[in-house]
Structure formats: C-alpha cells, structure tokens
XYZ file of C-alpha atoms in Angstrom:
630
model
C 0.000 0.000 0.000
C 1.381 3.343 -1.023
C 2.119 5.575 1.900
C 0.929 9.171 1.719
C 3.769 11.650 1.302
C 4.989 13.528 4.368
C 4.180 17.221 4.600
C 6.723 19.612 3.067
C 9.263 21.016 5.518
C 8.623 24.448 6.973
C 12.077 25.893 6.444
C 12.644 28.167 3.435
C 14.010 26.457 0.311
C 17.694 26.670 -0.463
C 17.046 28.247 -3.824
C 19.026 30.714 -5.830
C 17.755 33.788 -7.568
C 18.535 36.402 -10.141
C 19.820 39.903 -10.043
C 21.772 41.829 -7.443
C 21.583 40.925 -3.774
C 18.447 42.281 -2.165
C 18.992 44.066 1.142
C 15.405 43.933 2.283
C 13.318 43.059 5.303
C 11.778 39.592 5.418
C 8.935 39.098 2.982
C 5.490 38.069 4.116
C 4.426 34.880 2.309
C 1.464 35.242 -0.063
C -1.874 33.895 1.183
C -2.418 30.191 0.762
C -5.255 30.762 -1.668
C -2.756 32.111 -4.208
C -2.265 35.467 -5.900
C -5.070 37.839 -6.768
C -5.301 36.931 -10.434
C -7.777 39.644 -11.166
C -5.710 42.436 -9.665
C -5.060 45.309 -12.029
C -1.498 46.564 -12.446
C -0.530 49.315 -10.069
C 0.378 52.744 -11.451
C 3.950 53.963 -11.465
C 6.612 51.904 -9.804
C 4.018 50.223 -7.683
C 6.366 48.942 -5.007
C 8.142 50.236 -1.930
C 11.729 51.001 -2.739
C 14.013 48.699 -0.782
C 17.464 49.917 0.156
C 19.969 48.841 -2.432
C 22.993 46.748 -1.600
C 26.138 48.893 -1.852
C 28.098 48.390 -5.017
C 31.630 49.187 -5.965
C 32.090 51.589 -8.879
C 32.347 49.921 -12.248
C 35.435 50.214 -14.342
C 34.678 51.994 -17.627
C 34.083 49.478 -20.402
C 37.193 50.412 -22.262
C 39.268 49.523 -19.222
C 37.565 46.243 -18.326
C 40.324 43.938 -17.105
C 40.735 40.563 -18.678
C 41.372 38.845 -15.343
C 38.815 40.087 -12.835
C 39.402 39.820 -9.103
C 38.430 36.621 -7.394
C 35.854 36.467 -4.627
C 36.521 34.638 -1.369
C 36.981 30.899 -1.486
C 34.199 28.424 -0.962
C 30.776 29.381 -2.239
C 31.852 32.906 -3.026
C 29.826 34.536 -0.268
C 30.663 38.018 0.924
C 33.390 38.037 3.542
C 32.032 37.525 6.996
C 28.937 35.706 5.772
C 28.848 31.970 6.532
C 28.560 29.749 3.499
C 25.579 27.451 4.026
C 25.923 23.884 2.929
C 23.673 22.316 0.322
C 20.982 20.011 1.686
C 22.257 16.539 2.374
C 19.020 14.605 2.602
C 16.258 14.962 0.021
C 13.136 15.512 2.119
C 9.718 14.494 1.005
C 8.362 13.258 -2.278
C 9.140 16.017 -4.721
C 6.161 18.275 -4.929
C 6.802 20.915 -7.552
C 7.824 24.204 -6.080
C 10.631 26.656 -5.628
C 13.685 24.777 -6.836
C 17.137 24.738 -5.329
C 19.705 27.170 -6.659
C 21.017 26.739 -10.196
C 22.883 23.516 -10.535
C 26.594 23.940 -10.571
C 26.416 27.717 -10.754
C 29.850 29.279 -11.245
C 30.700 32.016 -8.805
C 30.796 35.628 -9.876
C 32.576 38.682 -8.641
C 30.470 41.049 -6.525
C 28.247 43.381 -8.506
C 29.767 46.536 -9.829
C 33.350 45.420 -9.299
C 35.862 46.289 -11.998
C 35.503 44.011 -14.971
C 32.154 42.574 -13.885
C 30.894 40.242 -16.548
C 34.356 39.368 -17.801
C 35.256 36.875 -19.044
C 31.642 35.928 -19.686
C 28.893 33.993 -18.003
C 29.868 30.569 -16.804
C 33.411 31.407 -17.690
C 36.118 30.148 -15.355
C 37.894 33.098 -13.886
C 35.745 33.984 -10.881
C 36.447 32.192 -7.668
C 38.764 29.790 -9.400
C 40.874 27.282 -7.605
C 43.731 25.375 -9.179
C 42.763 22.245 -11.014
C 41.553 22.190 -14.636
C 40.506 25.770 -14.436
C 37.037 25.395 -12.985
C 35.599 26.472 -9.650
C 36.643 24.152 -6.845
C 33.618 24.409 -4.621
C 30.670 22.363 -3.543
C 27.760 23.339 -5.768
C 24.062 23.478 -5.007
C 22.312 20.361 -6.238
C 19.635 20.278 -8.893
C 16.135 19.290 -7.804
C 15.993 15.610 -6.975
C 13.118 13.297 -7.479
C 11.394 13.232 -4.157
C 12.172 16.764 -3.012
C 9.403 19.110 -2.020
C 9.520 22.652 -3.258
C 7.480 24.325 -0.572
C 6.368 27.043 -2.964
C 7.634 29.827 -0.678
C 9.931 32.767 -1.350
C 13.394 33.138 0.094
C 13.727 35.076 3.296
C 15.838 38.226 3.191
C 18.978 36.760 4.764
C 19.066 33.770 2.454
C 18.265 35.954 -0.531
C 21.235 38.211 0.137
C 23.601 35.281 0.463
C 22.324 33.193 -2.420
C 21.841 36.088 -4.825
C 25.459 37.068 -4.280
C 26.481 33.580 -5.324
C 24.170 33.021 -8.270
C 23.914 36.476 -9.705
C 24.207 35.138 -13.169
C 21.547 32.520 -12.600
C 20.367 30.121 -15.190
C 21.063 29.541 -18.747
C 17.695 27.896 -19.453
C 16.735 31.129 -20.071
C 19.696 31.292 -22.185
C 18.420 28.730 -24.165
C 16.307 26.086 -25.576
C 15.578 26.475 -29.204
C 13.709 24.757 -32.018
C 15.508 25.424 -35.254
C 12.861 24.383 -37.748
C 9.387 24.484 -36.290
C 8.395 26.818 -39.108
C 6.055 29.782 -38.984
C 3.052 29.910 -41.209
C 4.661 32.863 -43.003
C 7.423 30.570 -44.202
C 10.006 31.715 -41.670
C 11.399 29.563 -38.933
C 10.061 29.801 -35.407
C 13.517 30.509 -34.026
C 12.257 31.958 -30.774
C 10.724 28.739 -29.599
C 12.287 28.674 -26.185
C 11.544 28.456 -22.530
C 12.799 31.966 -22.272
C 9.915 33.301 -24.241
C 9.998 35.037 -27.594
C 7.261 35.917 -30.008
C 6.886 32.477 -31.557
C 5.227 33.994 -34.596
C 5.488 37.305 -36.410
C 2.916 39.803 -35.162
C 0.226 40.444 -37.783
C -0.222 44.094 -36.808
C -3.589 43.452 -35.227
C -2.470 41.871 -31.969
C -2.650 38.329 -33.280
C -0.438 35.657 -34.804
C -0.954 32.735 -37.123
C -2.337 29.416 -35.900
C 0.007 26.897 -34.312
C 1.414 23.875 -36.086
C 1.745 21.481 -33.108
C -1.136 18.992 -33.265
C -2.329 16.591 -30.606
C -1.455 12.959 -31.375
C -4.088 10.252 -31.238
C -2.302 8.975 -28.139
C -0.204 11.499 -26.154
C 1.432 8.767 -24.059
C 5.201 9.119 -24.340
C 8.209 6.924 -23.702
C 11.874 7.600 -23.065
C 13.596 7.811 -26.451
C 17.173 8.053 -25.191
C 19.387 9.441 -22.458
C 22.761 11.147 -22.883
C 25.092 10.308 -19.977
C 26.620 13.219 -18.122
C 30.184 13.878 -19.297
C 33.092 13.145 -17.010
C 34.294 16.241 -15.171
C 37.646 16.414 -13.443
C 38.739 17.797 -10.101
C 35.402 18.743 -8.547
C 35.029 21.394 -11.232
C 32.013 22.845 -13.013
C 31.798 23.207 -16.783
C 29.265 25.174 -18.823
C 27.389 22.978 -21.315
C 24.655 25.425 -22.342
C 23.014 25.331 -25.722
C 20.524 22.940 -27.328
C 18.681 23.047 -30.616
C 16.229 20.837 -32.507
C 16.158 20.523 -36.291
C 14.134 18.248 -38.558
C 16.871 15.629 -38.279
C 18.844 16.169 -35.120
C 18.759 17.086 -31.465
C 21.881 19.175 -30.916
C 23.468 19.668 -27.506
C 26.643 21.296 -26.185
C 28.995 19.066 -24.231
C 32.390 19.778 -22.700
C 34.259 21.720 -25.420
C 32.146 20.189 -28.152
C 28.739 20.331 -29.825
C 27.073 17.046 -30.743
C 24.182 16.205 -33.053
C 22.065 13.213 -31.991
C 19.432 11.250 -33.863
C 16.286 12.736 -32.354
C 14.501 9.384 -32.111
C 17.287 6.960 -31.189
C 19.985 9.186 -29.697
C 22.903 7.938 -31.772
C 25.624 10.493 -32.567
C 25.216 11.952 -36.064
C 28.133 14.385 -35.909
C 30.441 16.145 -33.484
C 32.071 19.584 -33.572
C 35.151 19.791 -31.330
C 35.966 23.180 -29.804
C 39.256 24.425 -28.407
C 37.643 25.251 -25.066
C 34.353 25.155 -23.169
C 31.221 26.879 -24.444
C 30.452 30.129 -22.617
C 27.163 31.196 -24.217
C 24.962 29.975 -27.051
C 22.538 31.890 -29.257
C 18.869 31.202 -28.732
C 18.077 31.880 -32.393
C 18.848 30.297 -35.768
C 18.731 31.403 -39.386
C 16.293 30.013 -41.934
C 18.985 27.569 -43.036
C 19.752 26.366 -39.487
C 22.844 28.386 -38.657
C 23.446 29.483 -35.081
C 26.275 31.001 -33.044
C 28.179 30.310 -29.816
C 30.853 31.914 -27.636
C 33.652 29.706 -26.349
C 37.102 29.790 -24.773
C 40.191 29.559 -27.024
C 41.716 26.732 -24.951
C 40.939 24.342 -22.148
C 41.695 25.840 -18.733
C 44.633 24.419 -16.827
C 46.078 24.811 -13.359
C 48.719 27.143 -14.740
C 46.239 29.150 -16.826
C 42.767 28.819 -15.304
C 41.046 31.340 -17.577
C 41.467 32.034 -21.270
C 38.556 34.449 -21.651
C 35.329 34.119 -23.606
C 36.643 35.635 -26.811
C 35.825 33.139 -29.568
C 32.721 33.792 -31.696
C 31.737 30.831 -33.883
C 29.060 30.214 -36.505
C 27.660 26.669 -36.437
C 25.817 24.818 -39.206
C 23.304 22.595 -37.393
C 22.433 20.640 -40.540
C 25.953 19.836 -41.700
C 27.444 19.633 -38.207
C 30.268 22.059 -39.029
C 31.890 25.129 -37.523
C 31.876 27.559 -40.435
C 34.114 30.230 -38.912
C 35.534 31.627 -35.693
C 36.106 35.355 -35.135
C 37.537 37.579 -32.407
C 37.394 41.325 -31.702
C 40.113 43.456 -30.125
C 40.237 46.744 -28.283
C 43.774 47.925 -28.829
C 45.940 44.838 -28.499
C 43.576 43.028 -26.140
C 40.969 40.465 -27.120
C 37.459 41.371 -25.905
C 35.792 38.777 -23.737
C 32.075 38.810 -24.506
C 29.178 38.144 -22.145
C 26.307 37.360 -24.508
C 25.566 36.348 -28.084
C 22.475 36.458 -30.266
C 21.411 36.284 -33.886
C 18.918 38.329 -35.937
C 18.449 37.627 -39.622
C 21.950 37.189 -41.028
C 23.684 39.059 -38.196
C 25.542 37.587 -35.209
C 25.790 40.165 -32.404
C 27.832 40.020 -29.182
C 27.883 42.385 -26.203
C 30.063 43.071 -23.191
C 31.205 45.734 -20.751
C 33.760 46.638 -23.424
C 30.997 47.246 -25.975
C 29.258 45.340 -28.738
C 30.251 43.898 -32.102
C 28.504 42.151 -34.973
C 29.330 39.922 -37.935
C 27.448 38.917 -41.029
C 27.029 35.141 -41.382
C 29.614 35.364 -44.164
C 32.122 36.374 -41.479
C 32.297 40.076 -42.418
C 32.712 42.452 -39.444
C 29.756 44.857 -39.372
C 30.697 46.958 -36.340
C 32.861 46.867 -33.224
C 33.323 48.989 -30.080
C 34.523 52.580 -30.543
C 37.004 53.548 -27.794
C 35.818 57.185 -27.846
C 32.195 56.241 -27.097
C 30.792 57.312 -23.749
C 28.078 54.648 -24.152
C 28.454 50.951 -24.898
C 26.251 48.069 -26.051
C 26.095 45.747 -23.058
C 24.094 43.158 -24.982
C 21.557 42.409 -27.674
C 18.218 40.672 -28.114
C 17.716 38.865 -31.424
C 15.075 37.010 -33.387
C 12.700 38.977 -35.608
C 14.440 42.252 -34.744
C 17.786 43.258 -33.261
C 17.570 45.290 -30.040
C 20.508 46.695 -28.088
C 20.695 47.443 -24.376
C 23.039 50.421 -24.460
C 24.485 51.800 -21.233
C 25.255 55.497 -20.980
C 26.466 57.865 -18.283
C 28.608 57.500 -15.212
C 28.155 54.825 -12.586
C 26.020 57.006 -10.312
C 23.966 58.403 -13.217
C 23.555 55.308 -15.365
C 20.851 55.315 -18.034
C 19.827 52.436 -20.268
C 18.858 53.075 -23.876
C 16.726 50.343 -25.480
C 17.505 50.640 -29.187
C 15.950 48.803 -32.107
C 18.746 48.757 -34.675
C 19.284 47.747 -38.287
C 21.041 44.363 -38.080
C 23.016 45.060 -41.269
C 24.380 48.498 -40.456
C 23.844 49.015 -36.735
C 21.874 52.201 -37.475
C 19.424 53.104 -34.694
C 15.804 52.805 -35.825
C 14.135 53.774 -32.545
C 15.169 54.368 -28.948
C 13.514 54.266 -25.544
C 15.393 55.773 -22.614
C 14.706 54.080 -19.311
C 14.583 56.026 -16.064
C 17.973 56.788 -14.557
C 18.904 54.408 -11.777
C 17.712 51.237 -13.523
C 21.019 49.395 -13.770
C 19.997 46.303 -15.723
C 17.332 45.360 -18.261
C 16.430 42.156 -20.089
C 15.021 41.783 -23.585
C 12.017 39.459 -23.279
C 10.930 39.805 -26.917
C 12.055 41.948 -29.849
C 8.791 41.784 -31.846
C 6.696 43.008 -30.123
C 9.366 44.723 -28.029
C 9.106 43.827 -24.334
C 11.751 44.649 -21.719
C 11.936 43.479 -18.097
C 13.670 45.229 -15.201
C 13.845 45.151 -11.427
C 13.107 48.811 -10.731
C 14.758 49.985 -7.547
C 15.519 46.356 -6.634
C 11.878 46.183 -5.597
C 11.032 42.665 -6.799
C 12.238 41.334 -3.466
C 12.621 37.752 -4.642
C 15.785 37.733 -6.731
C 13.788 37.198 -9.936
C 15.207 40.280 -11.646
C 11.691 41.475 -12.514
C 9.416 44.026 -10.918
C 8.071 45.554 -14.128
C 7.701 44.839 -17.830
C 7.928 47.636 -20.389
C 5.940 47.266 -23.616
C 7.638 49.506 -26.206
C 6.720 50.486 -29.755
C 9.714 49.242 -31.732
C 9.034 51.648 -34.612
C 8.779 54.871 -32.592
C 10.533 54.008 -29.330
C 7.540 55.203 -27.327
C 6.370 53.369 -24.223
C 3.066 51.611 -24.872
C 2.441 50.506 -21.312
C 4.171 49.396 -18.164
C 3.113 46.193 -16.422
C 3.697 45.706 -12.720
C 4.614 42.106 -11.891
C 5.034 41.749 -8.115
C 7.584 39.113 -7.253
C 5.335 37.532 -4.656
C 2.670 36.902 -7.311
C 4.500 35.948 -10.507
C 7.233 33.386 -11.131
C 8.997 34.610 -14.310
C 12.728 35.262 -14.050
C 15.355 37.317 -15.904
C 19.071 37.649 -15.260
C 19.763 40.801 -17.255
C 23.088 41.641 -15.629
C 25.363 40.369 -18.388
C 23.017 38.147 -20.447
C 20.240 40.408 -21.659
C 18.161 37.587 -23.186
C 18.339 35.310 -20.150
C 14.633 35.215 -19.271
C 12.545 32.105 -18.715
C 9.141 30.938 -17.467
C 7.367 33.425 -19.736
C 6.364 33.914 -23.356
C 5.169 36.686 -25.668
C 2.672 36.300 -28.510
C -0.724 37.579 -29.713
C 0.411 41.001 -28.417
C 0.207 39.479 -24.952
C 2.625 38.599 -22.184
C 2.084 35.172 -20.602
C 3.279 34.755 -17.010
C 3.023 31.918 -14.485
C 1.843 32.730 -10.995
C 3.829 31.691 -7.977
C 2.900 28.350 -6.471
C 0.237 28.249 -3.809
C -1.690 25.594 -1.920
C -3.814 23.282 -4.006
C -6.956 21.451 -2.955
C -5.193 18.173 -2.175
C -3.286 17.427 0.978
C 0.213 18.899 0.805
C -0.320 19.772 -2.872
C 0.879 22.902 -4.652
C -0.295 24.378 -7.948
C -0.236 27.543 -10.044
C -1.650 29.168 -13.181
C -0.621 31.030 -16.345
C -2.255 34.413 -16.891
C -2.100 36.868 -19.812
C -1.436 40.620 -19.946
C -2.422 42.861 -22.855
C 0.719 44.583 -24.168
C -1.315 47.584 -25.352
C -3.153 48.322 -22.099
C -1.024 46.549 -19.489
C -4.115 44.928 -18.010
C -4.822 41.252 -17.466
C -7.040 39.801 -20.171
C -8.897 37.506 -17.765
C -7.481 34.410 -19.470
C -6.123 31.775 -17.101
C -4.724 28.278 -17.568
C -4.775 26.149 -14.404
C -1.949 23.673 -13.858
C -4.169 21.201 -12.050
C -3.760 20.018 -8.494
C -0.193 18.995 -7.734
C 1.173 20.264 -11.066
C 3.168 23.427 -11.761
C 2.745 24.966 -15.214
C 5.425 26.991 -17.026
C 5.347 28.639 -20.483
C 7.917 27.174 -22.878
C 7.319 29.035 -26.139
C 4.742 30.256 -28.624
C 3.488 28.066 -31.457
C 1.990 30.613 -33.779
C -0.973 31.931 -31.812
C -0.915 29.088 -29.283
C 1.135 28.788 -26.103
C 3.194 25.658 -25.443
C 3.604 24.935 -21.724
C 5.150 22.237 -19.536
C 3.471 20.816 -16.441
C 5.908 19.614 -13.805
C 4.248 16.600 -12.155
C 3.326 15.712 -8.581
C 5.057 12.837 -6.807
C 2.939 10.098 -8.392
C 2.502 11.219 -12.022
C 4.506 12.052 -15.135
C 4.945 15.481 -16.636
C 2.914 16.884 -19.506
C 3.287 19.228 -22.456
C 0.117 21.114 -23.362
C -0.945 23.558 -26.047
C -3.092 26.473 -24.865
C -5.122 28.237 -27.549
C -4.482 31.960 -27.770
C -8.171 32.792 -27.997
C -10.186 30.593 -25.665
C -7.222 29.353 -23.567
C -8.375 25.783 -24.107
C -5.737 23.222 -23.078
C -4.833 20.283 -25.316
C -2.447 17.581 -24.104
C 0.377 17.037 -26.583
C 2.548 14.679 -24.525
C 2.154 12.676 -21.300
C 5.270 11.193 -19.706
C 5.287 7.852 -17.868
C 4.590 7.848 -14.126
C 7.041 5.085 -13.222
C 9.517 5.855 -10.460
C 12.586 5.436 -12.681
C 11.324 7.739 -15.418
C 9.983 10.304 -12.972
C 13.340 10.382 -11.162
C 15.086 11.386 -14.393
C 12.376 13.864 -15.397
C 12.225 15.658 -12.069
C 16.026 15.908 -11.864
C 15.563 18.728 -14.357
C 13.178 21.666 -14.186
C 12.132 24.575 -16.425
C 13.832 26.983 -14.010
C 17.311 25.501 -14.265
C 17.446 23.343 -17.379
C 16.878 23.629 -21.109
C 13.523 22.408 -22.409
C 12.616 21.790 -26.070
C 9.326 20.562 -27.487
C 8.357 19.974 -31.123
C 6.572 17.312 -33.179
C 5.805 15.022 -30.254
C 9.375 15.235 -28.916
C 10.338 16.680 -25.535
C 14.009 17.153 -24.682
C 15.406 18.231 -21.316
C 19.062 18.982 -20.723
C 21.384 20.461 -18.140
C 23.427 23.605 -18.558
C 26.277 22.658 -16.223
C 28.289 19.509 -15.801
C 30.047 18.942 -12.509
C 31.571 16.295 -10.314
C 28.871 15.848 -7.757
C 29.600 15.821 -4.024
C 26.837 13.281 -3.555
C 26.429 10.156 -5.642
C 23.261 9.131 -7.429
C 22.780 6.009 -9.501
C 23.152 7.864 -12.799
C 23.518 11.425 -14.022
C 22.349 12.559 -17.454
C 23.264 15.487 -19.644
C 20.027 15.163 -21.612
C 16.933 12.991 -21.924
C 14.450 12.718 -24.774
C 10.785 11.733 -24.608
C 8.492 11.028 -27.548
C 5.022 9.899 -28.521
C 4.492 6.970 -30.860
C-alpha cells in the first residue's frame, strides 16, 4: 500500500535567484489561496523602494580587465557571511515548487566590481581554484526526485547570500531552441524557447498565425534516449549550455564540443570539437539552421585557469560544421564577450567593453569605438535586433533600449529608461518587451518588478506592467546576459506569465496558473490556464498563436506538455510522460527553471546547462533525456 507523502518542511528552500543581492526586510508569504489573479497593475513603480545593496564603482568598459578579481573561497559569499551547505538529505516526495539554486552555478565577482561580466557567463575566472581551471567548490544540487519545493519565497537573509552567489543565474533562459518548427509565413520559429519570444510574427492586429503542433491520437510518451553526463575532473564545473532541434537532429553542447544526436534513437550523427568550453549559445537560428556560440580559445589548466570568452563561432546545425571563428580586439587586447544572439543574417555580441557584430559570411559589421561614452552591453535577437546600451557615469547610469538595423547598426528607434535602472532584459524583440527590477523592488531575486511594452518603430512606451515578485514566477538575469529570461512567453500582443505556487486542494499539494497581460493596455485579459492540483505549469514558447507549456508533475505522475489556444485558452495535451519511479526520477532531476527544455513534433528534450563532479552520488547522471510519442 502506497504511503501518503509527508508534509513539506517548513524551512525556506535553499534556492538561488537572479539579479543583485536584495537588502530587504523579510517578505510576508502570499496567502495560501494564491495570488489575486484579477488584480489590475498598479500605477507607477508600484512597489516600496528597498534599500539597495552597496556596489563598488564599475570600471569603464574600455578599461575592463581581462582577469577580474576573485571572490573569497568556498561558495563565493561576501566576507564575513557563513557559506551554508547544500541540503544533504532529500526531504519528502518532490512536490513541484521553488527549486534549489542553479545547478553547478559558477561564482561571480560582486556586482559593480571592476571588470564585472568578464570573461563571460559561466566562464572560469571567478572564484577559481587550481585544477583544470574550474571552480573548486561544492555546488548546489539540482532538484531531486522526491524533493518538495514548498512554494515559498526566500527570506531576506538567504536571498542576500544566495543572490550574491548566483547572480548570473540560469542559462535555461539562455536557451532552448527549435531550429525548424516553421512559422506559417514561411520563416522559422527561431524563438521557440523556454525563455519566451514571439513564436510567430505579429500580424499588426495583436494576433499571430495558428500553431502547427497537433495533438497525437495517443499522447502517451516513452523515453527515447538518455545522454550520460560527461566526465568532469577535479570537482570542477563546466558550462554545457546550448541545445537546438532541427528536422533531423537534437543538438546539444557538451564539454568543449557540440554534438548532433538522432532525435529518435539518440545515436551520434556528428560532433564539432571546440578548443575550449562553451560560454554562451545563441537562442536563435537562421532560416537555413545556422546558429552562433561563444567559447574559450583553450581548455583551462592549473597554470592558466582562464582564457577568456573571446571566440565567436558560426555553427551549421544541418551539416554539423563550424563555419568560422572570429575575435574582436580593443587595442591589443581580445574582448571577452558576455552574450551572443542572432537576428536575420547578423551575429551580435555584447560586453562591458561594448558590442560587435558579424554577417554570417564572417564580415565584421561593427565593433566597439574607444571614444564612445556609451556601450552596447548586450543584444536581443530574433525577428528584430535590439541593443541594451548603457550610458552615463556609474552614479547616473541610463539604459537606452535601441531597435537597430542588423546590417548596419543604425538606430531605428530608442527608448530611454529612467535613470537608476542598472539592468534590463530583452524578453521579446517583436513586439518589443523589456523586463527590469526597478529599484531592486522585486524582493525575490527574480530580476523582474516591471515589464515595459515599447513600440519598436517609434521608441515610445506603450504601457508598463507591474509584476510583483510575490505573485509571478517569471525570471530574468539581465546583468550580463540580456536575453536570459525564462518561465514566460510573448505572442498575440500578450505577455504570458506563471503565478507563484500556492496551496492546491489536495493534501500537501501545490499548484499555479498562467495568466495573460495585454501589451497595449497593461491589463490582465482575464485568461487563465490552471496547472491542475499537484502540477506546476510553465510557459515554454509560442506556437503561432498558441502557447506551449510544460506541467511539472506531482510525486505520483509524469509530466505533460500542453498547447493552450491563444483565444479561448483551451488546453490540449500534446505529450504525457510515464509515471514510473525510474522515469519520474530522471524527469524531475531537471526543471524549467534551471534546465533547457525543447518541445516539437511530439518530442520533448530536457538537458542540463552545467556539468560537474557531484559531491553526492546518485545512480546515474544525465546530460540530456528525450521523450516522444508513438
């Protein structure tokens, strides 16, 4: 007889967050009944302004050092703060909820320190210890099968500590992509990711074309294949971000390589070796399945633990070839880039030293100008190319959100954000939606307090949407990776957000919903998709006018992928995973918050963004797993 699961523990979860450390008083948990889904957005900033954690002045971009200072040893916590240990015993049965901190998160230098963001996200060089060039610390564990989430926010003390460690949070946002889902207008749906995107070109009337994902006669799925986790040396952590899905292959980054797998059987189709580990990967592809990555020029060693994130490569996902590799210099120094994206035929990279772009032919389109008082910190790609340009001194910083011509770099339109907003994330380029944590008021480390809906043609603000952190679960990093948003989607001239988890109707159960905001008015449309008792629902991407979402399962069921119609919000099950213990253990070891998720044509792929030598031993660890319907 199956025993009922024990109640979730009462202590706050050991989860990580996004954005700068929040120096705030403890937050009051939301009511058990869940957020007020009918609440209208509040005018203005809408939130009390919490005191901001002190920051050291930033070094001007032109002087960004190539070898930034290292934080204290261990977890990288501020000096004087104890480094808490990761949980040793998985409590409970694994109700979906607030997940532990990003798996294997590399440590970053404190915010605002000289050279912040160099040499790129996930790049060895911060908090390094000798030994193969990767951080030598015990990392937070990914969610295990059988762990409760609790569904509660971090308290202030834990938030300060954890946010300082995982400032550059997850890559999932950085990327899960479907390279050939195909829009009805003949273009590829290259924004099909768990980090949002339009998922279909806007038709000018607030709508998009119908979706192409159809429900199978039987949505029951099976495990297609599993990719074993790569061997990692010396208790180190290696970035393995980047996954794409074409008509023929599932493509995934490994340790200093990119591999194409048969999407039904998992056999290797091709392999692209790289000189060093991947740092960042584009979330977009061209119509002919080209994409771009940033990587190190060599493998780190004890003698040389950081080579910088300077290599820009164009990858052919069909042929399995690296077409070219480029670098950019300022003076005699190579620039280490923080982010990479692709719009049309343009590959764009940004950093604290400025931005650069190449045509897919390899021609340099623009590079940083040393005399500039402003610099392109990063770009959002896809249908349009949008720059987050930083201007002014440290204490009078202003962000310019610029829609630019991807061929020439010419500014088409510009929106100037209020001074004092240090970081912004590009949620979608068409329609243009930007997220920011105004005044560090989100209070939950999500990096989001407000969304800004902007007219990309004129640069005028359409509306501003308040998204209180205690009510909504979307996340953006925005500090160095301006496209690193997940658990949200944009389409039909609407913004789709999941609510935070709250008590369900069953004993010990948690659940949540997805709600929609009108990008013209900023108001909720009244549409709501319920996860169902015990499930947690997260937007993955748009499919034309429909929303594709993943339902993380309760302790006794398998996960689901559903399509939600953009008009009536009717849910259709596209895929249902097995509920066996073995399969559920693998599935729940990954989550939409901290892993890459891909769905197309009855195939669901989950993969990790870090590989590390674990301090605790499980039966098996996997880099990726594929599910499919018959």
